[in-house]
Amino acid sequence: MHDQYKGRFEKEFWLLKIYILIVNINEISNSNIDLDNEMNIYRSKDEDYCIVTYLYYKDTFNKTGYRHH
């Protein structure tokens, strides 16, 4: 049972990171990514899928030209 909760927590961690990236991408690049639809899709996927999705959006975010100072 502990592993079930641990896995769920880790997936929620990645979902939050994806959510924040999509919000930032929408704001910076004037994209119109449907946040609710995207998050509903990712909630139904496993943790590995969420990690790969996060990496995809992180790459997309970096291509918008945003840089930390």
Short mmCIF file of N, CA, C and O in Angstrom, two decimals:
data_model
loop_
_atom_site.label_atom_id
_atom_site.label_comp_id
_atom_site.label_asym_id
_atom_site.label_seq_id
_atom_site.Cartn_x
_atom_site.Cartn_y
_atom_site.Cartn_z
N MET A 1 0.82 -1.18 0.00
CA MET A 1 0.00 0.00 0.00
C MET A 1 0.88 1.26 0.00
O MET A 1 0.54 2.23 -0.63
N HIS A 2 2.00 1.20 0.70
CA HIS A 2 2.91 2.35 0.73
C HIS A 2 3.37 2.71 -0.68
O HIS A 2 3.42 3.88 -1.03
N ASP A 3 3.70 1.70 -1.49
CA ASP A 3 4.16 1.96 -2.86
C ASP A 3 3.09 2.64 -3.70
O ASP A 3 3.39 3.48 -4.52
N GLN A 4 1.83 2.27 -3.47
CA GLN A 4 0.72 2.89 -4.19
C GLN A 4 0.65 4.38 -3.88
O GLN A 4 0.52 5.21 -4.78
N TYR A 5 0.77 4.75 -2.62
CA TYR A 5 0.73 6.16 -2.24
C TYR A 5 1.97 6.91 -2.73
O TYR A 5 1.88 8.04 -3.18
N LYS A 6 3.11 6.26 -2.65
CA LYS A 6 4.35 6.88 -3.11
C LYS A 6 4.25 7.17 -4.60
O LYS A 6 4.58 8.26 -5.06
N GLY A 7 3.78 6.21 -5.40
CA GLY A 7 3.63 6.40 -6.83
C GLY A 7 2.66 7.50 -7.17
O GLY A 7 2.88 8.30 -8.07
N ARG A 8 1.57 7.57 -6.43
CA ARG A 8 0.58 8.61 -6.67
C ARG A 8 1.16 9.99 -6.36
O ARG A 8 0.94 10.95 -7.09
N PHE A 9 1.91 10.10 -5.27
CA PHE A 9 2.53 11.37 -4.91
C PHE A 9 3.51 11.80 -5.99
O PHE A 9 3.53 12.97 -6.38
N GLU A 10 4.33 10.88 -6.47
CA GLU A 10 5.31 11.22 -7.50
C GLU A 10 4.63 11.66 -8.79
O GLU A 10 5.09 12.59 -9.44
N LYS A 11 3.55 11.01 -9.16
CA LYS A 11 2.82 11.42 -10.36
C LYS A 11 2.23 12.81 -10.18
O LYS A 11 2.31 13.64 -11.08
N GLU A 12 1.66 13.10 -9.01
CA GLU A 12 1.11 14.43 -8.74
C GLU A 12 2.21 15.49 -8.80
O GLU A 12 1.97 16.61 -9.26
N PHE A 13 3.40 15.16 -8.35
CA PHE A 13 4.55 16.06 -8.43
C PHE A 13 4.80 16.45 -9.88
O PHE A 13 4.95 17.63 -10.21
N TRP A 14 4.82 15.46 -10.77
CA TRP A 14 5.08 15.73 -12.20
C TRP A 14 3.91 16.48 -12.84
O TRP A 14 4.12 17.34 -13.68
N LEU A 15 2.70 16.15 -12.45
CA LEU A 15 1.54 16.86 -12.99
C LEU A 15 1.59 18.34 -12.64
O LEU A 15 1.27 19.19 -13.47
N LEU A 16 1.99 18.66 -11.42
CA LEU A 16 2.10 20.06 -11.01
C LEU A 16 3.17 20.77 -11.83
O LEU A 16 2.97 21.90 -12.27
N LYS A 17 4.29 20.12 -12.05
CA LYS A 17 5.37 20.72 -12.84
C LYS A 17 4.91 20.96 -14.28
O LYS A 17 5.22 22.00 -14.87
N ILE A 18 4.17 20.02 -14.85
CA ILE A 18 3.63 20.18 -16.21
C ILE A 18 2.67 21.36 -16.24
O ILE A 18 2.72 22.20 -17.15
N TYR A 19 1.78 21.43 -15.26
CA TYR A 19 0.79 22.51 -15.18
C TYR A 19 1.48 23.87 -15.17
O TYR A 19 1.12 24.77 -15.94
N ILE A 20 2.49 24.02 -14.33
CA ILE A 20 3.20 25.30 -14.22
C ILE A 20 3.88 25.65 -15.54
O ILE A 20 3.83 26.81 -15.99
N LEU A 21 4.50 24.66 -16.18
CA LEU A 21 5.15 24.94 -17.46
C LEU A 21 4.15 25.38 -18.53
O LEU A 21 4.42 26.31 -19.28
N ILE A 22 3.01 24.70 -18.61
CA ILE A 22 2.01 25.06 -19.62
C ILE A 22 1.51 26.48 -19.37
O ILE A 22 1.36 27.26 -20.31
N VAL A 23 1.26 26.84 -18.12
CA VAL A 23 0.82 28.20 -17.80
C VAL A 23 1.87 29.20 -18.26
O VAL A 23 1.56 30.21 -18.90
N ASN A 24 3.13 28.93 -17.96
CA ASN A 24 4.21 29.84 -18.36
C ASN A 24 4.35 29.93 -19.87
O ASN A 24 4.56 31.02 -20.42
N ILE A 25 4.25 28.81 -20.56
CA ILE A 25 4.34 28.80 -22.03
C ILE A 25 3.21 29.64 -22.61
O ILE A 25 3.41 30.44 -23.52
N ASN A 26 2.00 29.45 -22.10
CA ASN A 26 0.85 30.22 -22.60
C ASN A 26 1.06 31.72 -22.39
O ASN A 26 0.73 32.52 -23.25
N GLU A 27 1.61 32.10 -21.25
CA GLU A 27 1.81 33.52 -20.96
C GLU A 27 2.93 34.13 -21.80
O GLU A 27 2.80 35.23 -22.31
N ILE A 28 4.03 33.43 -21.92
CA ILE A 28 5.20 33.98 -22.59
C ILE A 28 5.05 34.00 -24.11
O ILE A 28 5.41 34.96 -24.78
N SER A 29 4.51 32.92 -24.66
CA SER A 29 4.50 32.80 -26.12
C SER A 29 3.13 33.06 -26.74
O SER A 29 2.95 32.87 -27.94
N ASN A 30 2.17 33.48 -25.91
CA ASN A 30 0.80 33.68 -26.40
C ASN A 30 0.23 32.43 -27.03
O ASN A 30 -0.60 32.50 -27.94
N SER A 31 0.69 31.27 -26.56
CA SER A 31 0.13 30.00 -27.02
C SER A 31 -1.26 29.85 -26.44
O SER A 31 -1.63 30.54 -25.49
N ASN A 32 -2.00 28.96 -27.01
CA ASN A 32 -3.35 28.73 -26.51
C ASN A 32 -3.51 27.24 -26.20
O ASN A 32 -4.44 26.60 -26.69
N ILE A 33 -2.59 26.70 -25.40
CA ILE A 33 -2.67 25.30 -25.01
C ILE A 33 -3.85 25.15 -24.06
O ILE A 33 -3.96 25.88 -23.08
N ASP A 34 -4.75 24.23 -24.36
CA ASP A 34 -5.94 24.01 -23.54
C ASP A 34 -5.51 23.28 -22.26
O ASP A 34 -5.35 22.05 -22.24
N LEU A 35 -5.30 24.03 -21.21
CA LEU A 35 -4.75 23.51 -19.96
C LEU A 35 -5.62 22.41 -19.36
O LEU A 35 -5.11 21.36 -18.97
N ASP A 36 -6.91 22.64 -19.27
CA ASP A 36 -7.80 21.63 -18.67
C ASP A 36 -7.77 20.33 -19.45
O ASP A 36 -7.67 19.25 -18.87
N ASN A 37 -7.85 20.42 -20.76
CA ASN A 37 -7.83 19.22 -21.59
C ASN A 37 -6.50 18.48 -21.45
O ASN A 37 -6.49 17.26 -21.28
N GLU A 38 -5.41 19.21 -21.53
CA GLU A 38 -4.09 18.58 -21.42
C GLU A 38 -3.93 17.88 -20.07
O GLU A 38 -3.48 16.74 -20.01
N MET A 39 -4.32 18.54 -18.99
CA MET A 39 -4.14 17.95 -17.67
C MET A 39 -5.04 16.72 -17.48
O MET A 39 -4.64 15.76 -16.84
N ASN A 40 -6.23 16.73 -18.05
CA ASN A 40 -7.10 15.56 -17.97
C ASN A 40 -6.46 14.36 -18.67
O ASN A 40 -6.56 13.23 -18.19
N ILE A 41 -5.81 14.61 -19.78
CA ILE A 41 -5.12 13.52 -20.49
C ILE A 41 -3.99 12.97 -19.63
O ILE A 41 -3.86 11.76 -19.46
N TYR A 42 -3.18 13.85 -19.06
CA TYR A 42 -2.02 13.40 -18.30
C TYR A 42 -2.40 12.71 -17.00
O TYR A 42 -1.69 11.82 -16.54
N ARG A 43 -3.51 13.08 -16.42
CA ARG A 43 -3.96 12.41 -15.19
C ARG A 43 -4.28 10.94 -15.44
O ARG A 43 -4.18 10.13 -14.53
N SER A 44 -4.65 10.61 -16.67
CA SER A 44 -5.00 9.22 -16.98
C SER A 44 -3.78 8.39 -17.38
O SER A 44 -3.90 7.19 -17.59
N LYS A 45 -2.62 9.01 -17.49
CA LYS A 45 -1.40 8.31 -17.91
C LYS A 45 -0.56 7.92 -16.70
O LYS A 45 -0.80 8.37 -15.59
N ASP A 46 0.46 7.08 -16.94
CA ASP A 46 1.33 6.68 -15.84
C ASP A 46 2.42 7.71 -15.59
O ASP A 46 2.57 8.69 -16.33
N GLU A 47 3.19 7.48 -14.53
CA GLU A 47 4.20 8.44 -14.12
C GLU A 47 5.27 8.65 -15.20
O GLU A 47 5.70 9.77 -15.44
N ASP A 48 5.69 7.58 -15.85
CA ASP A 48 6.73 7.70 -16.89
C ASP A 48 6.26 8.61 -18.02
O ASP A 48 7.03 9.43 -18.53
N TYR A 49 5.02 8.47 -18.41
CA TYR A 49 4.46 9.32 -19.46
C TYR A 49 4.50 10.79 -19.01
O TYR A 49 4.83 11.68 -19.80
N CYS A 50 4.19 11.03 -17.74
CA CYS A 50 4.18 12.39 -17.22
C CYS A 50 5.59 12.98 -17.21
O CYS A 50 5.78 14.16 -17.51
N ILE A 51 6.59 12.16 -16.89
CA ILE A 51 7.97 12.65 -16.88
C ILE A 51 8.40 13.04 -18.29
O ILE A 51 8.98 14.11 -18.49
N VAL A 52 8.12 12.21 -19.26
CA VAL A 52 8.47 12.51 -20.65
C VAL A 52 7.74 13.76 -21.12
O VAL A 52 8.31 14.63 -21.79
N THR A 53 6.48 13.90 -20.74
CA THR A 53 5.70 15.08 -21.10
C THR A 53 6.31 16.33 -20.48
O THR A 53 6.41 17.38 -21.13
N TYR A 54 6.72 16.24 -19.23
CA TYR A 54 7.37 17.36 -18.57
C TYR A 54 8.62 17.78 -19.34
O TYR A 54 8.85 18.97 -19.59
N LEU A 55 9.43 16.81 -19.73
CA LEU A 55 10.66 17.12 -20.46
C LEU A 55 10.35 17.78 -21.80
O LEU A 55 11.04 18.71 -22.23
N TYR A 56 9.27 17.34 -22.46
CA TYR A 56 8.85 17.95 -23.72
C TYR A 56 8.47 19.42 -23.50
O TYR A 56 8.92 20.30 -24.23
N TYR A 57 7.65 19.67 -22.49
CA TYR A 57 7.22 21.05 -22.24
C TYR A 57 8.38 21.91 -21.74
O TYR A 57 8.44 23.10 -22.03
N LYS A 58 9.30 21.32 -21.00
CA LYS A 58 10.47 22.07 -20.56
C LYS A 58 11.30 22.52 -21.77
O LYS A 58 11.75 23.66 -21.84
N ASP A 59 11.46 21.63 -22.73
CA ASP A 59 12.18 21.97 -23.95
C ASP A 59 11.43 23.06 -24.72
O ASP A 59 12.03 24.02 -25.20
N THR A 60 10.12 22.93 -24.82
CA THR A 60 9.30 23.94 -25.49
C THR A 60 9.44 25.29 -24.78
O THR A 60 9.58 26.33 -25.42
N PHE A 61 9.40 25.27 -23.45
CA PHE A 61 9.54 26.49 -22.66
C PHE A 61 10.89 27.15 -22.92
O PHE A 61 10.98 28.35 -23.11
N ASN A 62 11.94 26.34 -22.96
CA ASN A 62 13.28 26.88 -23.21
C ASN A 62 13.39 27.50 -24.61
O ASN A 62 14.12 28.45 -24.81
N LYS A 63 12.66 26.96 -25.56
CA LYS A 63 12.70 27.49 -26.92
C LYS A 63 11.94 28.80 -27.07
O LYS A 63 12.08 29.49 -28.08
N THR A 64 11.16 29.17 -26.05
CA THR A 64 10.44 30.45 -26.12
C THR A 64 11.38 31.63 -25.92
O THR A 64 11.00 32.77 -26.13
N GLY A 65 12.60 31.32 -25.50
CA GLY A 65 13.58 32.38 -25.29
C GLY A 65 13.68 32.85 -23.87
O GLY A 65 14.44 33.75 -23.56
N TYR A 66 12.91 32.25 -22.97
CA TYR A 66 12.95 32.64 -21.56
C TYR A 66 14.24 32.13 -20.93
O TYR A 66 14.61 30.99 -21.11
N ARG A 67 14.91 32.99 -20.22
CA ARG A 67 16.13 32.59 -19.51
C ARG A 67 16.08 33.14 -18.10
O ARG A 67 15.69 34.29 -17.88
N HIS A 68 16.51 32.33 -17.15
CA HIS A 68 16.59 32.79 -15.76
C HIS A 68 17.75 33.75 -15.62
O HIS A 68 18.78 33.60 -16.24
N HIS A 69 17.57 34.78 -14.82
CA HIS A 69 18.65 35.75 -14.57
C HIS A 69 19.16 35.60 -13.17
O HIS A 69 18.52 35.30 -12.28
#
